[in-house]
Short mmCIF file of C-alpha atoms and ligand atoms in Angstrom, two decimals:
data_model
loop_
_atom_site.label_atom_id
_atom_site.label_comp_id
_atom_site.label_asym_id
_atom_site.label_seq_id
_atom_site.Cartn_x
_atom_site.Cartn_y
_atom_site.Cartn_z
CA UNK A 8 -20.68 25.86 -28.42
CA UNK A 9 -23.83 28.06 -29.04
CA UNK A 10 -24.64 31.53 -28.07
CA UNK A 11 -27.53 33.24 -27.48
CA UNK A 12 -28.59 36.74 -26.80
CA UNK A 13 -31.14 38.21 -24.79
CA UNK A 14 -31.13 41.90 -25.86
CA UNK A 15 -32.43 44.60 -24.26
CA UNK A 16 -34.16 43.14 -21.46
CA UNK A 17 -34.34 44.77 -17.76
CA UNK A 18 -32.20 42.76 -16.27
CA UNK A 19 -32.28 41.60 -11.81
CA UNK A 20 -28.62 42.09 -11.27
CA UNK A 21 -28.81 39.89 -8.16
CA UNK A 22 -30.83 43.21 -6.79
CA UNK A 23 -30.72 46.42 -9.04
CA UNK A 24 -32.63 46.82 -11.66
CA UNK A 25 -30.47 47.46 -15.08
CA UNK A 26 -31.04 47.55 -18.89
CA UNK A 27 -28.82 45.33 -20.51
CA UNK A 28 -28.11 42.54 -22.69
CA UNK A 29 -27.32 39.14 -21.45
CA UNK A 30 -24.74 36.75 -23.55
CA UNK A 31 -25.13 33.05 -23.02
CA UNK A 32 -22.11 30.86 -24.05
CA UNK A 33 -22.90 27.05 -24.39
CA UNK A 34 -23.92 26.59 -20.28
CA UNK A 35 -22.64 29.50 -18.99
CA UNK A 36 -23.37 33.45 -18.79
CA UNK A 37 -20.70 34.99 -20.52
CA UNK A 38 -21.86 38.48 -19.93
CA UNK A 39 -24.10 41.09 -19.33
CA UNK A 40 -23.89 44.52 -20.63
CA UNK A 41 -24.68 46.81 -22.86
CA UNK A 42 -24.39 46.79 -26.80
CA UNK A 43 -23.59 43.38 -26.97
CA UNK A 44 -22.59 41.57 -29.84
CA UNK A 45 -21.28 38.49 -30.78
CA UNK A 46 -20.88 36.46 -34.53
CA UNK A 47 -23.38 33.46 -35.03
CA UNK A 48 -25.28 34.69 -32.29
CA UNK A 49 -28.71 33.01 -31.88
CA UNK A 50 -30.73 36.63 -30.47
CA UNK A 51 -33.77 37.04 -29.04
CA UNK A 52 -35.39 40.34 -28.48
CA UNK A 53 -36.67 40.55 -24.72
CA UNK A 54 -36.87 44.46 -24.51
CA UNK A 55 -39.54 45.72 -21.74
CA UNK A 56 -39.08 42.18 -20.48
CA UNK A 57 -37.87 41.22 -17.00
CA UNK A 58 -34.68 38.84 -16.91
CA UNK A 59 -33.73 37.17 -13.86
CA UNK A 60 -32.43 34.03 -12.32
CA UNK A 61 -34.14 31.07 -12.19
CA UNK A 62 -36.54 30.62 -9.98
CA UNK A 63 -35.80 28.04 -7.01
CA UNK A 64 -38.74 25.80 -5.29
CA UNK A 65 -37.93 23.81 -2.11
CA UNK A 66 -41.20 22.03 -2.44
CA UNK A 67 -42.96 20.29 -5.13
CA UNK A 68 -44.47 17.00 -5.71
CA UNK A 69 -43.42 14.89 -8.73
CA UNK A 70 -45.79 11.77 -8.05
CA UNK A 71 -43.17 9.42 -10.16
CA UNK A 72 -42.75 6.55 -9.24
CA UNK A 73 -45.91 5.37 -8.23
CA UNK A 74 -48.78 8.11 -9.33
CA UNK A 75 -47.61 8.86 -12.90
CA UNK A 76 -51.40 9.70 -13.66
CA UNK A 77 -51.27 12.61 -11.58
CA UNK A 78 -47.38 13.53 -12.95
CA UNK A 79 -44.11 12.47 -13.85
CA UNK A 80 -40.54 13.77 -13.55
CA UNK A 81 -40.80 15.26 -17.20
CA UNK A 82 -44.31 17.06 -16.87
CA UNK A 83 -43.73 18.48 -13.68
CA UNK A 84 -40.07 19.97 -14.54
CA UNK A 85 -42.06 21.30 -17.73
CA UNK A 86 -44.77 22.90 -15.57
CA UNK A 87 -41.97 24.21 -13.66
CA UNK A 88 -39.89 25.63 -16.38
CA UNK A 89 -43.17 27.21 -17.76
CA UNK A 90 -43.26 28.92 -14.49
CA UNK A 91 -39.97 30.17 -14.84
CA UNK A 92 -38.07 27.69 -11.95
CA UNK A 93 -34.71 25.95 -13.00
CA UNK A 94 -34.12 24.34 -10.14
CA UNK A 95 -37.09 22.16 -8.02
CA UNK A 96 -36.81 20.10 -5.07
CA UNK A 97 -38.98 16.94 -5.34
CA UNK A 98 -40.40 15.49 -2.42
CA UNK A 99 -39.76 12.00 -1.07
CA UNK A 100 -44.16 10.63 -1.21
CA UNK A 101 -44.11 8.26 -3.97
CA UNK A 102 -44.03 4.89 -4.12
CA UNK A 103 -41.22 3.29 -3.71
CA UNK A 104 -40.26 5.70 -1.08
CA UNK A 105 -36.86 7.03 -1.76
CA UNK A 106 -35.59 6.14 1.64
CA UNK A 107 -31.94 4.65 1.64
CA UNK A 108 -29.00 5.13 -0.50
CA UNK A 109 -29.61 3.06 -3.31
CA UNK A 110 -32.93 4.00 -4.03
CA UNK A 111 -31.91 8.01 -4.36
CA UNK A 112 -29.31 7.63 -6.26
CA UNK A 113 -31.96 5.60 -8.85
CA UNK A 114 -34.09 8.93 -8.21
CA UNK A 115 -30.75 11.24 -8.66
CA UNK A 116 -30.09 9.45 -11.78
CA UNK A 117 -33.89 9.61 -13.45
CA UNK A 118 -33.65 13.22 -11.87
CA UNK A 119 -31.15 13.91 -14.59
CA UNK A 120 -32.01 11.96 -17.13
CA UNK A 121 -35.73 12.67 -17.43
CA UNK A 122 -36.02 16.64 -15.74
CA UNK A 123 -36.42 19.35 -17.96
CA UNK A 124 -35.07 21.47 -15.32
CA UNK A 125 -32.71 20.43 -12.20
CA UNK A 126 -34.22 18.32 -9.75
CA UNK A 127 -32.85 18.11 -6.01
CA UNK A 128 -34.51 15.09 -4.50
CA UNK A 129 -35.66 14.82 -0.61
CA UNK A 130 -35.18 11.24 1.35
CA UNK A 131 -37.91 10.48 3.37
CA UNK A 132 -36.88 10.85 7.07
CA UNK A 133 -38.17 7.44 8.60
CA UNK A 134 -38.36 4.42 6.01
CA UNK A 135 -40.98 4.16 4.27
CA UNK A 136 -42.57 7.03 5.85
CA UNK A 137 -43.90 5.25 8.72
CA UNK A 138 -43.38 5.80 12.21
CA UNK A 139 -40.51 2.98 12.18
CA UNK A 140 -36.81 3.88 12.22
CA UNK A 141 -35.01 6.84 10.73
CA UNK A 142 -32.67 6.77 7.38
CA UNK A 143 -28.74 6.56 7.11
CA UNK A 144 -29.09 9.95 6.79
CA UNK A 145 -25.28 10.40 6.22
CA UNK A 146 -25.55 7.85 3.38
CA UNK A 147 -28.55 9.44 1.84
CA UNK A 148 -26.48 12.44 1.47
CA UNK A 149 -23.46 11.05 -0.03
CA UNK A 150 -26.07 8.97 -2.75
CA UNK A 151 -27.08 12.84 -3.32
CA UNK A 152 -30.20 13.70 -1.35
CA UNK A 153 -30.77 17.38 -0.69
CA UNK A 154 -32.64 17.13 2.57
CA UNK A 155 -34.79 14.91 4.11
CA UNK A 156 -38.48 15.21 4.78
CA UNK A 157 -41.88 13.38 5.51
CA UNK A 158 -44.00 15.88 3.52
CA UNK A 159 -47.43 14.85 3.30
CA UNK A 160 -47.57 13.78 7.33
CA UNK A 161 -46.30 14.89 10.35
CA UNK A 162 -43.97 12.90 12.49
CA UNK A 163 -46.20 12.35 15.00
CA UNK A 164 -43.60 10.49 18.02
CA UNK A 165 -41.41 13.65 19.60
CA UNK A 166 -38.53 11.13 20.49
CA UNK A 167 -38.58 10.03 16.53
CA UNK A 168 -38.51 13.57 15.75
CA UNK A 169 -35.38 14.68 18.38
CA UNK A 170 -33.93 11.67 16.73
CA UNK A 171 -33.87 12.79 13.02
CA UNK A 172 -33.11 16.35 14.50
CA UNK A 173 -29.71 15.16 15.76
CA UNK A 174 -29.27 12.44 12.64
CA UNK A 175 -29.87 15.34 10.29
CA UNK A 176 -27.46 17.67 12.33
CA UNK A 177 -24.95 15.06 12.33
CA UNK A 178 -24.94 14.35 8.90
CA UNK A 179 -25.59 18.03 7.49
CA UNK A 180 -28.42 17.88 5.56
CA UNK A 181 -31.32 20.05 5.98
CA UNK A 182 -34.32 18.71 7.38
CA UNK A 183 -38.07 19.96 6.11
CA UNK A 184 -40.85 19.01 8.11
CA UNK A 185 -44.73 18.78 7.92
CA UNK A 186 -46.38 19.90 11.02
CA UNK A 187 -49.18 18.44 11.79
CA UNK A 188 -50.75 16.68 15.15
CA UNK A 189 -52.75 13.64 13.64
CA UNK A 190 -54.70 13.38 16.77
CA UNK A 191 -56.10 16.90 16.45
CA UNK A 192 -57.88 16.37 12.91
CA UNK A 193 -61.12 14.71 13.39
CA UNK A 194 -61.65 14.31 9.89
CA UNK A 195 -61.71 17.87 9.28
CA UNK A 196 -61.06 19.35 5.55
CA UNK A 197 -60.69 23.33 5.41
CA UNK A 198 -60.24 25.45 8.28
CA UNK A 199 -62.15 25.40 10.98
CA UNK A 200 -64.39 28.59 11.00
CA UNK A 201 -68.08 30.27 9.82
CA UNK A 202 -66.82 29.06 6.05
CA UNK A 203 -66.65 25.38 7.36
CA UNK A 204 -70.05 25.54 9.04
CA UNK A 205 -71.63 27.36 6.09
CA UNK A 206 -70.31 24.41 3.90
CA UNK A 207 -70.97 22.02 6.34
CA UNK A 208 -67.97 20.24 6.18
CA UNK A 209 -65.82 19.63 9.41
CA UNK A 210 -62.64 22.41 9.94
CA UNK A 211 -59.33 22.16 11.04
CA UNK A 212 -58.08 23.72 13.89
CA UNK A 213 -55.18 26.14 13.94
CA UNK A 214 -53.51 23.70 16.99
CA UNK A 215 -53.05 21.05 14.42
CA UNK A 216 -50.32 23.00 13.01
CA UNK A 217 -49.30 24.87 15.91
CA UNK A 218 -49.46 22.58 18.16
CA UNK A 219 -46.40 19.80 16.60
CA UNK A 220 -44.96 23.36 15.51
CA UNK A 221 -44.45 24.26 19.10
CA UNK A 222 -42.92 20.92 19.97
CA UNK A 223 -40.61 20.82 16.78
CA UNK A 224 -39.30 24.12 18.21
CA UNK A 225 -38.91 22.88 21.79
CA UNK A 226 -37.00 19.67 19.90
CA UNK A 227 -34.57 21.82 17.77
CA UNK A 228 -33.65 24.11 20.40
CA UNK A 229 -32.98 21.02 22.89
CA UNK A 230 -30.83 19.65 19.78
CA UNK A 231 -29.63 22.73 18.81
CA UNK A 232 -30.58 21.39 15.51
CA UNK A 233 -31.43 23.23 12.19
CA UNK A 234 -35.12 22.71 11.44
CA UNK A 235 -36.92 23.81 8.21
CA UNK A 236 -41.29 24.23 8.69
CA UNK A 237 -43.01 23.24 5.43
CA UNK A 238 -45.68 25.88 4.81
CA UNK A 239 -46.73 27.84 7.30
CA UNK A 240 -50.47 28.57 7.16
CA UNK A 241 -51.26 30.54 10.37
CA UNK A 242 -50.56 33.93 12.07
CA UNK A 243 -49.41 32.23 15.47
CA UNK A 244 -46.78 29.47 13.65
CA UNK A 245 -45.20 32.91 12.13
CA UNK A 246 -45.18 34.37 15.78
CA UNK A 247 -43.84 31.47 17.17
CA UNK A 248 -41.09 31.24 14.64
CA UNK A 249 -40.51 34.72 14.96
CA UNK A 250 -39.69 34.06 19.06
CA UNK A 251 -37.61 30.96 18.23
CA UNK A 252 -35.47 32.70 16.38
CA UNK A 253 -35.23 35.76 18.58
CA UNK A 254 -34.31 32.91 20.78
CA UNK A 255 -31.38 31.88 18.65
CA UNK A 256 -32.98 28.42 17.59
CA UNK A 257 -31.59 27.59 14.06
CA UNK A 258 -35.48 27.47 12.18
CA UNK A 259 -36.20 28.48 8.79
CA UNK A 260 -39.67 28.38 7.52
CA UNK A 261 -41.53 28.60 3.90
CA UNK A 262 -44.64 30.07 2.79
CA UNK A 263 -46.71 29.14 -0.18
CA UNK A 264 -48.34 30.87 -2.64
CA UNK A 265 -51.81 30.07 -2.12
CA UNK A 266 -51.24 30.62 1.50
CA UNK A 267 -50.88 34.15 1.29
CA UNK A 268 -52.98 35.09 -1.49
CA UNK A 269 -56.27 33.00 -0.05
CA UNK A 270 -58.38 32.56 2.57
CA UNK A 271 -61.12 29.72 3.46
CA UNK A 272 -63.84 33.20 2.57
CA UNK A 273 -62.36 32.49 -1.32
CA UNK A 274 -63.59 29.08 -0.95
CA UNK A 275 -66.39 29.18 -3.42
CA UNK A 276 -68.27 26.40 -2.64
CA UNK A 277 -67.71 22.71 -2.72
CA UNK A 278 -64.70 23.46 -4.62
CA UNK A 279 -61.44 20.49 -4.15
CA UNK A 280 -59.67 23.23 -6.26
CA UNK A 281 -59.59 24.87 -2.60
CA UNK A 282 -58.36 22.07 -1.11
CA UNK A 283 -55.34 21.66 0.58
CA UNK A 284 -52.91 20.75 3.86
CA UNK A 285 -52.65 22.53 5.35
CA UNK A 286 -55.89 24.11 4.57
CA UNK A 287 -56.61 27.95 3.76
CA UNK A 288 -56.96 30.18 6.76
CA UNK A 289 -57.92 33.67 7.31
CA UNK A 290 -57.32 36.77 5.80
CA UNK A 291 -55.50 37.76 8.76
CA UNK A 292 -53.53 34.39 8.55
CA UNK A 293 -52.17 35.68 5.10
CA UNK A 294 -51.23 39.13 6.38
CA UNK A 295 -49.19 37.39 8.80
CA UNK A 296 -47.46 35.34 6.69
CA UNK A 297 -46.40 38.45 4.23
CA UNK A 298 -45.30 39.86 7.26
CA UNK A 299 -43.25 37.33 8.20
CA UNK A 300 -41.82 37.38 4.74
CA UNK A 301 -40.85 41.12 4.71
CA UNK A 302 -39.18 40.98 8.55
CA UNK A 303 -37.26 37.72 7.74
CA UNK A 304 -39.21 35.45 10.01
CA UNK A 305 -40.30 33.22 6.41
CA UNK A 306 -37.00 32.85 4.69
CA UNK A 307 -38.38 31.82 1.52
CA UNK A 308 -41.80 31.37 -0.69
CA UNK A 309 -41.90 27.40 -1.98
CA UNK A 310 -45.07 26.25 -4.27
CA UNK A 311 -46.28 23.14 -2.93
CA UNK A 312 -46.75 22.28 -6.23
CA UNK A 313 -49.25 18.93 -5.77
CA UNK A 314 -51.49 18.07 -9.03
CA UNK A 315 -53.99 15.00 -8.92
CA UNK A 316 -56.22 14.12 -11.60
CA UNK A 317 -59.63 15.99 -12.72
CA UNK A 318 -61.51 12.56 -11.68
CA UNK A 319 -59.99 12.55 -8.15
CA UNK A 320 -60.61 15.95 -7.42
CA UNK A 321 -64.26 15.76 -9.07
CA UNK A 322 -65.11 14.36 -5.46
CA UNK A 323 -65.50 17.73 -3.86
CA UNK A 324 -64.35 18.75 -0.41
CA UNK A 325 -65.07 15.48 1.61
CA UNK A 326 -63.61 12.94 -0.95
CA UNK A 327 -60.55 14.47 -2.97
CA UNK A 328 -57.03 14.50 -2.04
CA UNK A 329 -55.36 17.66 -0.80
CA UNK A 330 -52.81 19.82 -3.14
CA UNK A 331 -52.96 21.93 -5.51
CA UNK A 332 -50.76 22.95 -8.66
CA UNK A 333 -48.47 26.06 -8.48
CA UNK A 334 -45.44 25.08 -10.55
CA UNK A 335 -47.12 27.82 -12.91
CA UNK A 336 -49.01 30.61 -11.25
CA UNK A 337 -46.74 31.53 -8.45
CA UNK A 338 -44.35 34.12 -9.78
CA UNK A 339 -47.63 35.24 -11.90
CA UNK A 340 -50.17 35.33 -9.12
CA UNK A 341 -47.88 36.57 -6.40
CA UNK A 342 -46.42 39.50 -8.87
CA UNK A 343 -50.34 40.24 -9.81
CA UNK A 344 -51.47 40.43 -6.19
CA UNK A 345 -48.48 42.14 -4.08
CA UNK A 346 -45.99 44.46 -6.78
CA UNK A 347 -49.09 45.62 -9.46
CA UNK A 348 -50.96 47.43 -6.94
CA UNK A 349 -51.42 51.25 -6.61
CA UNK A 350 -49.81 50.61 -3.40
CA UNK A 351 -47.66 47.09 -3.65
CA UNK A 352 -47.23 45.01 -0.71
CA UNK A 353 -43.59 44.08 -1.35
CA UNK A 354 -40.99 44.96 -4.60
CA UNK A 355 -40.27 43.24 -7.18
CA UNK A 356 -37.19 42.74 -6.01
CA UNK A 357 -38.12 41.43 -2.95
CA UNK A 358 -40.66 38.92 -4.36
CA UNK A 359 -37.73 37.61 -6.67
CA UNK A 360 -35.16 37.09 -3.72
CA UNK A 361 -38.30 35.07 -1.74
CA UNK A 362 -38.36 32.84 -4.90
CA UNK A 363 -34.48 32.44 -6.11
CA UNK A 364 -31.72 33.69 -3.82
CA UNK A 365 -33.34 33.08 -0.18
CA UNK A 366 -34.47 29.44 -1.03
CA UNK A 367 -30.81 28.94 -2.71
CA UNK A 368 -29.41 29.96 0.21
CA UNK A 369 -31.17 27.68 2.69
CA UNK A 370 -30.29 24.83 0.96
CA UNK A 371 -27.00 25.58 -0.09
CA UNK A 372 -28.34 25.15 -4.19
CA UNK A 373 -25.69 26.89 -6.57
CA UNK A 374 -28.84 28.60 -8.02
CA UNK A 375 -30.75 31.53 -7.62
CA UNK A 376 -28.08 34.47 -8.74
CA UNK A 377 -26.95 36.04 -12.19
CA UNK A 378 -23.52 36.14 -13.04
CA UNK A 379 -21.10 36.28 -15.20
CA UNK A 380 -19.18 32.92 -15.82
CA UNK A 381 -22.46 31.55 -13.58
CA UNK A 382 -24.54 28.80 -14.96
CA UNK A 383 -27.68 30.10 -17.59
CA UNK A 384 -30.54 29.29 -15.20
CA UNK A 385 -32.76 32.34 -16.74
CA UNK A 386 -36.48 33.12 -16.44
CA UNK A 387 -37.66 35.77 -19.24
CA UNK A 388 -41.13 37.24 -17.89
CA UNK A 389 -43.64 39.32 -19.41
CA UNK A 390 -44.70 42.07 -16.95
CA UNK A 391 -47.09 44.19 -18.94
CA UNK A 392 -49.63 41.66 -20.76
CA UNK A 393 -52.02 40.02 -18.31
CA UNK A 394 -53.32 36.74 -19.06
CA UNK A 395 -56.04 34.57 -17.80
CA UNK A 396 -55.24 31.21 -17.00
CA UNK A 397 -57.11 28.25 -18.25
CA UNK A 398 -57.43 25.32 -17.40
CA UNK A 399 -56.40 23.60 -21.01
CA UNK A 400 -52.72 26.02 -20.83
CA UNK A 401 -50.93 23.99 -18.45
CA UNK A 402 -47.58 21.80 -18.62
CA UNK A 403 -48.33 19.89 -15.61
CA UNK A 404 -51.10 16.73 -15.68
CA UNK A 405 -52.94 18.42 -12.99
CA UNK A 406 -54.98 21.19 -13.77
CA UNK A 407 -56.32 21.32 -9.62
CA UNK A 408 -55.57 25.18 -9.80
CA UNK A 409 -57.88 27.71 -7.49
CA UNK A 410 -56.15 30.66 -9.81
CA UNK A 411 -58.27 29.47 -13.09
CA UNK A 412 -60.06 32.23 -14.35
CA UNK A 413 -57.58 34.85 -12.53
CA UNK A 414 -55.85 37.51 -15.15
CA UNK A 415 -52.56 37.72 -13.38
CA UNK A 416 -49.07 39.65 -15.20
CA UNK A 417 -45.80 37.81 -15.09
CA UNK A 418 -46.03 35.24 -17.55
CA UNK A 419 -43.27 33.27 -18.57
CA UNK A 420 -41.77 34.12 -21.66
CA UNK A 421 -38.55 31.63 -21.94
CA UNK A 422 -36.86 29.81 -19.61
CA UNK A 423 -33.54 28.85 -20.12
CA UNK A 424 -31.50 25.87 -17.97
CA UNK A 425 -27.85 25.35 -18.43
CA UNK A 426 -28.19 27.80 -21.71
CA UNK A 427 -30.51 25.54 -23.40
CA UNK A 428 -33.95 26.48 -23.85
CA UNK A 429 -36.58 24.85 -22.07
CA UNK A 430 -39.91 26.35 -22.17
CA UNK A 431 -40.91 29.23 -24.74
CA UNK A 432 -44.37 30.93 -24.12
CA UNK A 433 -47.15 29.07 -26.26
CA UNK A 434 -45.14 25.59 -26.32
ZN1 ZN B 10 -46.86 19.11 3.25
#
């Protein structure tokens, strides 16, 4: 088997901070320590670079089957190994819907065969992802499923939703849902606010979110249920979550990057780069969700990673689909914008648990943590070169990134899954 050695790196020992070197033996960590050396060695030299885990994303969008002009399995697990993640869950909107046994274990098995990176894989919860019946969500999970979710729409029937609540429960795998009340969106596209009039484009209201959020709640604590919130995008979902779990109700949430870097006042113009769901908020909606981050109320950040093609989201505000990439800008822009500051909103440390260990955790992934004898999931980033991102540098198909033109810190510089190398900066 190979080896490899990082050398002289600063190394996130699952929390501290050391200088060390880091020995790789075929697909395992065989060490870390100092002075290491080994014969027939394959080294690199990573000195005044940070080495960590893998990072871990609960929520990106693959679009394969069924969209493979906005991505496919192999560039979106090579946009997420350029941003440093080993481990992605893909969500369950493509066409066919992944919604019964068979039809995972056909996504497990391209999952592996085709990922650059590993690649959990969400069941839809209702077939199809219509308002029809739930899945066999106990045989999902045995064909390999690692939660279920209709990302992309809300489940807009409350006696559907206290029905996958208890199906999920039953069969013990984690449920994710997208909040949002259907009835509530009169066609609106950003938030609702003086950025939506001065555009002159209809808004979204806050409720939309809140207001299925609040009944989701209601729902797990009548099931007891565990309940995961897709991203959370406004100050009163993170003080509602914060009471429901002061309450004992088993909710965990996620926040995305964009969420608490942007408002709707960044929105430049008639800009689909800006363009999202749910949509940017307020300024005061992203200091909310940091502090729900640094008290525990959000366990965990998760991208949302969603790329379309330059052609679809040409058709500005009104026409183009919602998402945006973040496969690889959110260690980068979240590392620019809260630990390089004169006064940093979080540590590094912190901001490295949010993306590896926390999300991990949730989902029971055996990811996230360095260790000896653990599997080589490694991220290698570059903290003291910024970079400005382009729109011509990226793995992914999509290039629908609002951080284009940003210098952010924290490139990747490898990325290394199962000890193999998977992304090297510049190819
Ligand atoms: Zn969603």
């Amino acid at each position: 088997m190979s080896k490899t050695l990082l050398r002289g790196g600063t190394v996130n020992l699952n929390g501290d901070l050391v200088k060390a070197d880091l020995l790789i033996d075929g697909t395992k960590i065989a060490a870390i320590g100092t002075n290491l050396a080994e014969p027939d060695t394959t080294e690199y030299d990573v000195s005044g670079m940070l080495v960590t885990a893998g990072l871990v994303d609960l929520h990106v969008h693959l679009r394969d089957p069924g969209q493979t002009a906005k991505e496919t399995i192999k560039t979106g697990s090579a946009a997420a190994a350029r941003g440093g993640f080993t481990t992605i869950c893909a969500m369950p909107n493509v066409d066919p819907v992944p919604d019964s046994p068979a039809r995972i274990a056909e996504m497990v098995a391209r999952n592996n065969a085709e990922g650059l990176v590993h690649i959990k894989q969400y069941s839809s919860i209702t077939h199809n992802r219509t308002a029809g019946a739930t899945v066999d969500f106990a045989g999902v999970k045995a064909a390999g499923a690692v939660g279920v979710s209709n990302d992309g729409n809300g489940i807009q029937s409350a006696d559907t939703m206290l029905e996958a609540l208890l199906g999920a429960k039953a069969a013990g795998i984690p449920l994710a849902e997208h909040v949002e009340e259907d009835s509530l969106k009169h066609g609106g596209v950003i938030s609702a606010g003086a950025k939506a009039d001065e555009l002159g484009v209809k808004g979204l209201i806050p409720a939309v979110e809140t207001s299925q959020l609040a009944r989701d709640l209601a729902l797990a604590q009548s099931a007891d249920a565990p309940y995961h919130v897709c991203h959370v995008s406004t100050a009163t979902s993170v003080n509602m979550i914060r009471a429901a779990k002061a309450a004992g109700v088993p909710v965990t949430a996620e926040a995305t990057p964009h969420h608490l870097l942007l408002s709707d006042s960044d929105i430049p113009g008639d800009d689909a780069n800006y363009k999202m769901n749910p949509p940017l908020r307020t300024r005061k909606d992203c200091a909310a969700l940091l502090e729900g981050l640094l008290d525990g109320t959000i366990d965990c950040i998760a991208t949302d990673h969603a790329p379309h093609t330059d052609a679809e989201k040409a058709q500005g505000l009104c026409g183009a689909p919602n998402g945006i990439t973040g496969s690889e800008t959110a260690f980068a822009s979240l590392y620019t914008a809260f630990v390089r500051q004169d006064q940093p909103k979080c540590t590094l440390i912190q901001l490295l648990h949010w993306l590896s260990a926390a999300p991990a955790t949730l989902f029971k992934l055996n990811a996230g943590k360095l260790l000896p004898g653990g599997a080589a999931d490694i991220a290698v980033f570059d903290l003291e070169h910024g970079h400005t991102v382009t729109a011509d540098e990226f793995a992914s198909k999509g290039h629908n990134n609002p951080f284009i033109g940003h210098k952010l810190y924290g490139e990747t510089v490898y990325t290394f899954v199962d000890g193999q190398l998977v992304y090297h900066e510049g190819n």
